[in-house]
């Protein structure tokens, strides 16, 4: 009996996965984490109104979700100030990224990103056979000018820029992004990942017309809205581009509870404000804990903080492993010199108490 | 400003979508449907235990779902009698289908299905550039022998067979499927879509070893378990094939509430039995309503009934339109001669009361 005949492309793909989930780490260590601070989830939770909407909608799960996510798109468009036709709802930014890459990237097509930026984007590019070109970070920031220069050099169809950035938490002003756009080569789409935009200072979101065919923005309910497990995000882009997703997307792919929850969450401005305040407090506390341990926290416009462990990537990895072994789930950048940091998500006071308790031991263990 | 540069393949894809959702039809007609009997959803709802589990999990949606769906896969494997490594959980059968096609089908690769079988499968094959070859139904049944003969003729990598079938509700015995397998060509994978298997007579599920590399089965929580809006299904297959999905799937794509609900639903055998009973009663009632209107209901091993309108496809379409105009959402087969039928999902007594009230008028209108 023979094996199925995989495509040539699939045969070249590695079997490793972008991220191991915390549950798998918990099964491996035989105990739950004491503080779940590794995936930039919102420990402050979703809006109570969103929880209520999801709970009510649980009774309606016998029905498929509306494949056009009409009501949610209408609310998003009204809130953002664009047309419904400029909005696409999808299964989180990860799902939207996969479909965008599929629309544009055939085997060998050039794509540009920063070396050390979002691995799941790279995973999708590899998965469709794209040729990924990377430029280094500059002073722990993604480097828009270098990205666009590289895009021109390799004739890229797509260039990825997260603003604010993950994993470093750094950011550019929206006006700088707009200015950089002047250098975007013809036929190259800028994918602007704004997963963390709600945590960033005023003026970080680039004011770009939704119908500008050069840019697609992606946003999510996973971070500030605290609904990572609901898997719902959205894209803002030119209507022709948005419509083109209909050629390939999983039309009935949206979870009804996620649709209902996102609609309620987007409407709950007070909860968003509350979360923003909690995140700002948690960033300060993480910086303080870092300082008390002789480490330096980098400035952050996100719901996490990159903490410079003061040595090389191997040392930061040792700190990370020691934290994980002591029940604190964190992650870290993969690429030097950013890999000298560990990345700690903002948590509630009780989560950060655990961090404060464990970090000195973890540093000792890593040094010992 | 130029458009993004789509792949050559994407440029050839049509903009039309497999199915228009009932919500869009409701918006078009300006009123909700009185009876939602078109998408083979379970109007009997999910297990109360599943609802409770989803509602509890709504509070936990700040966390991503476990990317390995470990607990659910363990429960499914135990229930089915295979290993965890034989089970893949995904975003409904639609999501699993897309990924399976992506693993196997490069542009030009041959795929075989029945003419008039599941359009979303065809959509995925087209979406990856596959060459779709179709064989006709035989006496309103999919024709396994013809499918496998065609697979051999065109050197297919993948052949699709739904048992029981959608949209006709017909079925083959599991032993007939097993016997047909002897003729499966080397290097061709049989995709056995068992979305409706829980409604079928004993012996319909083909007893195929989960590790048999020739077959992948797909099942869902959308039908008998009443969780279409949760978007969760699973595949059973050889561990190498199951593992290969890790190369391309959206690892963090599962909704946590769906995972929790499915686990509770799979454990609630009493609710499944209840739904099976309700569905059997509803099938009989639909057959009776058809008979009272001079129409013939086809035998069904699913939660829907194909009703032969007694003339051609145009007439059945007129009946369908007249039902929709009167607030009854139904769908119908696309291909002759099956398109002489309309397809009516099993509903509660109050839903079928509406059908009984409206069908005579709809038939008059279609004849008038």
PDB file of N, CA and C in Angstrom, chain A residues 87-144:
ATOM      1  N   UNK A  87     -13.793  45.815   4.329  1.00  0.00           N
ATOM      2  CA  UNK A  87     -13.521  45.006   5.520  1.00  0.00           C
ATOM      3  C   UNK A  87     -13.695  43.524   5.218  1.00  0.00           C
ATOM      4  N   UNK A  88     -12.726  42.753   5.680  1.00  0.00           N
ATOM      5  CA  UNK A  88     -12.817  41.296   5.598  1.00  0.00           C
ATOM      6  C   UNK A  88     -12.652  40.742   7.005  1.00  0.00           C
ATOM      7  N   UNK A  89     -13.554  39.861   7.391  1.00  0.00           N
ATOM      8  CA  UNK A  89     -13.430  39.198   8.688  1.00  0.00           C
ATOM      9  C   UNK A  89     -12.891  37.792   8.451  1.00  0.00           C
ATOM     10  N   UNK A  90     -11.966  37.363   9.286  1.00  0.00           N
ATOM     11  CA  UNK A  90     -11.399  36.026   9.115  1.00  0.00           C
ATOM     12  C   UNK A  90     -10.993  35.396  10.431  1.00  0.00           C
ATOM     13  N   UNK A  91     -10.474  34.194  10.329  1.00  0.00           N
ATOM     14  CA  UNK A  91     -10.149  33.366  11.492  1.00  0.00           C
ATOM     15  C   UNK A  91      -8.840  33.832  12.133  1.00  0.00           C
ATOM     16  N   UNK A  92      -8.860  35.024  12.683  1.00  0.00           N
ATOM     17  CA  UNK A  92      -7.661  35.600  13.283  1.00  0.00           C
ATOM     18  C   UNK A  92      -6.717  36.116  12.205  1.00  0.00           C
ATOM     19  N   UNK A  93      -5.735  36.901  12.628  1.00  0.00           N
ATOM     20  CA  UNK A  93      -4.762  37.392  11.641  1.00  0.00           C
ATOM     21  C   UNK A  93      -4.022  36.213  11.008  1.00  0.00           C
ATOM     22  N   UNK A  94      -3.757  35.154  11.784  1.00  0.00           N
ATOM     23  CA  UNK A  94      -3.072  33.994  11.197  1.00  0.00           C
ATOM     24  C   UNK A  94      -3.818  33.461   9.978  1.00  0.00           C
ATOM     25  N   UNK A  95      -5.132  33.339  10.100  1.00  0.00           N
ATOM     26  CA  UNK A  95      -5.925  32.849   8.974  1.00  0.00           C
ATOM     27  C   UNK A  95      -5.906  33.824   7.808  1.00  0.00           C
ATOM     28  N   UNK A  96      -6.031  35.102   8.119  1.00  0.00           N
ATOM     29  CA  UNK A  96      -6.009  36.126   7.063  1.00  0.00           C
ATOM     30  C   UNK A  96      -4.651  36.152   6.358  1.00  0.00           C
ATOM     31  N   UNK A  97      -3.576  36.009   7.126  1.00  0.00           N
ATOM     32  CA  UNK A  97      -2.227  35.997   6.541  1.00  0.00           C
ATOM     33  C   UNK A  97      -2.087  34.853   5.536  1.00  0.00           C
ATOM     34  N   UNK A  98      -2.551  33.674   5.943  1.00  0.00           N
ATOM     35  CA  UNK A  98      -2.441  32.515   5.060  1.00  0.00           C
ATOM     36  C   UNK A  98      -3.155  32.761   3.747  1.00  0.00           C
ATOM     37  N   UNK A  99      -4.347  33.319   3.828  1.00  0.00           N
ATOM     38  CA  UNK A  99      -5.102  33.564   2.598  1.00  0.00           C
ATOM     39  C   UNK A  99      -4.481  34.667   1.746  1.00  0.00           C
ATOM     40  N   UNK A 100      -3.961  35.696   2.397  1.00  0.00           N
ATOM     41  CA  UNK A 100      -3.319  36.763   1.619  1.00  0.00           C
ATOM     42  C   UNK A 100      -2.095  36.223   0.875  1.00  0.00           C
ATOM     43  N   UNK A 101      -1.290  35.442   1.566  1.00  0.00           N
ATOM     44  CA  UNK A 101      -0.115  34.861   0.915  1.00  0.00           C
ATOM     45  C   UNK A 101      -0.556  33.988  -0.256  1.00  0.00           C
ATOM     46  N   UNK A 102      -1.601  33.219  -0.036  1.00  0.00           N
ATOM     47  CA  UNK A 102      -2.088  32.342  -1.105  1.00  0.00           C
ATOM     48  C   UNK A 102      -2.543  33.136  -2.330  1.00  0.00           C
ATOM     49  N   UNK A 103      -3.125  34.291  -2.105  1.00  0.00           N
ATOM     50  CA  UNK A 103      -3.594  35.115  -3.227  1.00  0.00           C
ATOM     51  C   UNK A 103      -2.443  35.628  -4.080  1.00  0.00           C
ATOM     52  N   UNK A 104      -1.317  35.920  -3.440  1.00  0.00           N
ATOM     53  CA  UNK A 104      -0.242  36.651  -4.124  1.00  0.00           C
ATOM     54  C   UNK A 104       0.977  35.811  -4.447  1.00  0.00           C
ATOM     55  N   UNK A 105       1.242  34.804  -3.635  1.00  0.00           N
ATOM     56  CA  UNK A 105       2.565  34.184  -3.687  1.00  0.00           C
ATOM     57  C   UNK A 105       2.522  32.804  -4.333  1.00  0.00           C
ATOM     58  N   UNK A 106       3.107  32.705  -5.509  1.00  0.00           N
ATOM     59  CA  UNK A 106       3.324  31.413  -6.166  1.00  0.00           C
ATOM     60  C   UNK A 106       4.770  30.995  -5.887  1.00  0.00           C
ATOM     61  N   UNK A 107       5.074  29.701  -6.104  1.00  0.00           N
ATOM     62  CA  UNK A 107       6.440  29.261  -5.817  1.00  0.00           C
ATOM     63  C   UNK A 107       7.482  30.160  -6.483  1.00  0.00           C
ATOM     64  N   UNK A 108       8.438  30.593  -5.693  1.00  0.00           N
ATOM     65  CA  UNK A 108       9.537  31.434  -6.176  1.00  0.00           C
ATOM     66  C   UNK A 108       9.289  32.924  -6.071  1.00  0.00           C
ATOM     67  N   UNK A 109       8.056  33.342  -5.830  1.00  0.00           N
ATOM     68  CA  UNK A 109       7.763  34.775  -5.725  1.00  0.00           C
ATOM     69  C   UNK A 109       8.418  35.373  -4.484  1.00  0.00           C
ATOM     70  N   UNK A 110       8.903  36.586  -4.640  1.00  0.00           N
ATOM     71  CA  UNK A 110       9.654  37.226  -3.558  1.00  0.00           C
ATOM     72  C   UNK A 110       8.723  37.907  -2.558  1.00  0.00           C
ATOM     73  N   UNK A 111       9.053  37.745  -1.302  1.00  0.00           N
ATOM     74  CA  UNK A 111       8.349  38.364  -0.182  1.00  0.00           C
ATOM     75  C   UNK A 111       9.412  38.899   0.779  1.00  0.00           C
ATOM     76  N   UNK A 112       9.127  40.036   1.384  1.00  0.00           N
ATOM     77  CA  UNK A 112      10.116  40.655   2.273  1.00  0.00           C
ATOM     78  C   UNK A 112       9.543  40.822   3.681  1.00  0.00           C
ATOM     79  N   UNK A 113      10.372  40.510   4.649  1.00  0.00           N
ATOM     80  CA  UNK A 113      10.004  40.748   6.039  1.00  0.00           C
ATOM     81  C   UNK A 113      11.271  41.078   6.829  1.00  0.00           C
ATOM     82  N   UNK A 114      11.109  41.313   8.118  1.00  0.00           N
ATOM     83  CA  UNK A 114      12.265  41.576   8.984  1.00  0.00           C
ATOM     84  C   UNK A 114      12.748  40.263   9.588  1.00  0.00           C
ATOM     85  N   UNK A 115      14.048  40.142   9.748  1.00  0.00           N
ATOM     86  CA  UNK A 115      14.628  38.907  10.288  1.00  0.00           C
ATOM     87  C   UNK A 115      14.348  38.849  11.786  1.00  0.00           C
ATOM     88  N   UNK A 116      13.410  37.979  12.148  1.00  0.00           N
ATOM     89  CA  UNK A 116      13.004  37.898  13.546  1.00  0.00           C
ATOM     90  C   UNK A 116      11.586  38.373  13.770  1.00  0.00           C
ATOM     91  N   UNK A 117      10.913  38.809  12.701  1.00  0.00           N
ATOM     92  CA  UNK A 117       9.510  39.210  12.821  1.00  0.00           C
ATOM     93  C   UNK A 117       8.626  37.960  12.874  1.00  0.00           C
ATOM     94  N   UNK A 118       7.308  38.160  12.721  1.00  0.00           N
ATOM     95  CA  UNK A 118       6.324  37.121  13.029  1.00  0.00           C
ATOM     96  C   UNK A 118       6.574  35.793  12.292  1.00  0.00           C
ATOM     97  N   UNK A 119       6.897  34.720  13.016  1.00  0.00           N
ATOM     98  CA  UNK A 119       7.216  33.441  12.360  1.00  0.00           C
ATOM     99  C   UNK A 119       6.043  32.832  11.597  1.00  0.00           C
ATOM    100  N   UNK A 120       4.823  33.104  12.035  1.00  0.00           N
ATOM    101  CA  UNK A 120       3.682  32.487  11.362  1.00  0.00           C
ATOM    102  C   UNK A 120       3.509  33.071   9.955  1.00  0.00           C
ATOM    103  N   UNK A 121       3.875  34.326   9.774  1.00  0.00           N
ATOM    104  CA  UNK A 121       3.875  34.885   8.422  1.00  0.00           C
ATOM    105  C   UNK A 121       4.886  34.120   7.557  1.00  0.00           C
ATOM    106  N   UNK A 122       6.084  33.926   8.085  1.00  0.00           N
ATOM    107  CA  UNK A 122       7.120  33.190   7.346  1.00  0.00           C
ATOM    108  C   UNK A 122       6.650  31.770   7.013  1.00  0.00           C
ATOM    109  N   UNK A 123       5.963  31.165   7.974  1.00  0.00           N
ATOM    110  CA  UNK A 123       5.422  29.807   7.790  1.00  0.00           C
ATOM    111  C   UNK A 123       4.469  29.760   6.592  1.00  0.00           C
ATOM    112  N   UNK A 124       3.600  30.762   6.496  1.00  0.00           N
ATOM    113  CA  UNK A 124       2.662  30.789   5.369  1.00  0.00           C
ATOM    114  C   UNK A 124       3.399  31.024   4.048  1.00  0.00           C
ATOM    115  N   UNK A 125       4.386  31.913   4.064  1.00  0.00           N
ATOM    116  CA  UNK A 125       5.132  32.180   2.830  1.00  0.00           C
ATOM    117  C   UNK A 125       5.841  30.899   2.363  1.00  0.00           C
ATOM    118  N   UNK A 126       6.487  30.226   3.304  1.00  0.00           N
ATOM    119  CA  UNK A 126       7.144  28.956   2.959  1.00  0.00           C
ATOM    120  C   UNK A 126       6.113  27.948   2.467  1.00  0.00           C
ATOM    121  N   UNK A 127       4.970  27.934   3.108  1.00  0.00           N
ATOM    122  CA  UNK A 127       3.930  26.958   2.766  1.00  0.00           C
ATOM    123  C   UNK A 127       3.386  27.108   1.363  1.00  0.00           C
ATOM    124  N   UNK A 128       3.521  28.292   0.795  1.00  0.00           N
ATOM    125  CA  UNK A 128       3.094  28.490  -0.592  1.00  0.00           C
ATOM    126  C   UNK A 128       4.299  28.625  -1.527  1.00  0.00           C
ATOM    127  N   UNK A 129       5.470  28.324  -1.005  1.00  0.00           N
ATOM    128  CA  UNK A 129       6.657  28.258  -1.872  1.00  0.00           C
ATOM    129  C   UNK A 129       7.306  29.597  -2.162  1.00  0.00           C
ATOM    130  N   UNK A 130       6.915  30.630  -1.420  1.00  0.00           N
ATOM    131  CA  UNK A 130       7.501  31.943  -1.657  1.00  0.00           C
ATOM    132  C   UNK A 130       8.972  31.997  -1.254  1.00  0.00           C
ATOM    133  N   UNK A 131       9.692  32.950  -1.858  1.00  0.00           N
ATOM    134  CA  UNK A 131      11.101  33.156  -1.511  1.00  0.00           C
ATOM    135  C   UNK A 131      11.164  34.319  -0.538  1.00  0.00           C
ATOM    136  N   UNK A 132      11.517  34.017   0.703  1.00  0.00           N
ATOM    137  CA  UNK A 132      11.463  35.019   1.759  1.00  0.00           C
ATOM    138  C   UNK A 132      12.811  35.739   1.870  1.00  0.00           C
ATOM    139  N   UNK A 133      12.766  37.049   1.776  1.00  0.00           N
ATOM    140  CA  UNK A 133      13.964  37.875   1.933  1.00  0.00           C
ATOM    141  C   UNK A 133      13.812  38.680   3.216  1.00  0.00           C
ATOM    142  N   UNK A 134      14.884  38.700   4.013  1.00  0.00           N
ATOM    143  CA  UNK A 134      14.785  39.325   5.326  1.00  0.00           C
ATOM    144  C   UNK A 134      15.788  40.459   5.464  1.00  0.00           C
ATOM    145  N   UNK A 135      15.352  41.517   6.107  1.00  0.00           N
ATOM    146  CA  UNK A 135      16.290  42.592   6.453  1.00  0.00           C
ATOM    147  C   UNK A 135      16.373  42.656   7.970  1.00  0.00           C
ATOM    148  N   UNK A 136      17.526  43.089   8.490  1.00  0.00           N
ATOM    149  CA  UNK A 136      17.679  43.109   9.949  1.00  0.00           C
ATOM    150  C   UNK A 136      16.861  44.216  10.603  1.00  0.00           C
ATOM    151  N   UNK A 137      16.571  44.016  11.877  1.00  0.00           N
ATOM    152  CA  UNK A 137      16.060  45.101  12.703  1.00  0.00           C
ATOM    153  C   UNK A 137      17.147  46.169  12.817  1.00  0.00           C
ATOM    154  N   UNK A 138      16.714  47.355  13.140  1.00  0.00           N
ATOM    155  CA  UNK A 138      17.653  48.452  13.362  1.00  0.00           C
ATOM    156  C   UNK A 138      17.330  49.050  14.718  1.00  0.00           C
ATOM    157  N   UNK A 139      18.252  48.934  15.636  1.00  0.00           N
ATOM    158  CA  UNK A 139      18.020  49.416  17.005  1.00  0.00           C
ATOM    159  C   UNK A 139      16.716  48.854  17.579  1.00  0.00           C
ATOM    160  N   UNK A 140      16.518  47.567  17.398  1.00  0.00           N
ATOM    161  CA  UNK A 140      15.334  46.868  17.931  1.00  0.00           C
ATOM    162  C   UNK A 140      14.010  47.338  17.318  1.00  0.00           C
ATOM    163  N   UNK A 141      14.089  48.027  16.214  1.00  0.00           N
ATOM    164  CA  UNK A 141      12.886  48.423  15.463  1.00  0.00           C
ATOM    165  C   UNK A 141      12.917  47.741  14.095  1.00  0.00           C
ATOM    166  N   UNK A 142      11.749  47.399  13.578  1.00  0.00           N
ATOM    167  CA  UNK A 142      11.693  47.069  12.156  1.00  0.00           C
ATOM    168  C   UNK A 142      12.100  48.318  11.382  1.00  0.00           C
ATOM    169  N   UNK A 143      12.630  48.105  10.198  1.00  0.00           N
ATOM    170  CA  UNK A 143      13.270  49.187   9.450  1.00  0.00           C
ATOM    171  C   UNK A 143      12.539  49.389   8.114  1.00  0.00           C
ATOM    172  N   UNK A 144      11.515  50.253   8.115  1.00  0.00           N
ATOM    173  CA  UNK A 144      10.685  50.406   6.910  1.00  0.00           C
ATOM    174  C   UNK A 144      11.508  50.735   5.658  1.00  0.00           C
TER     175      UNK A 144
END
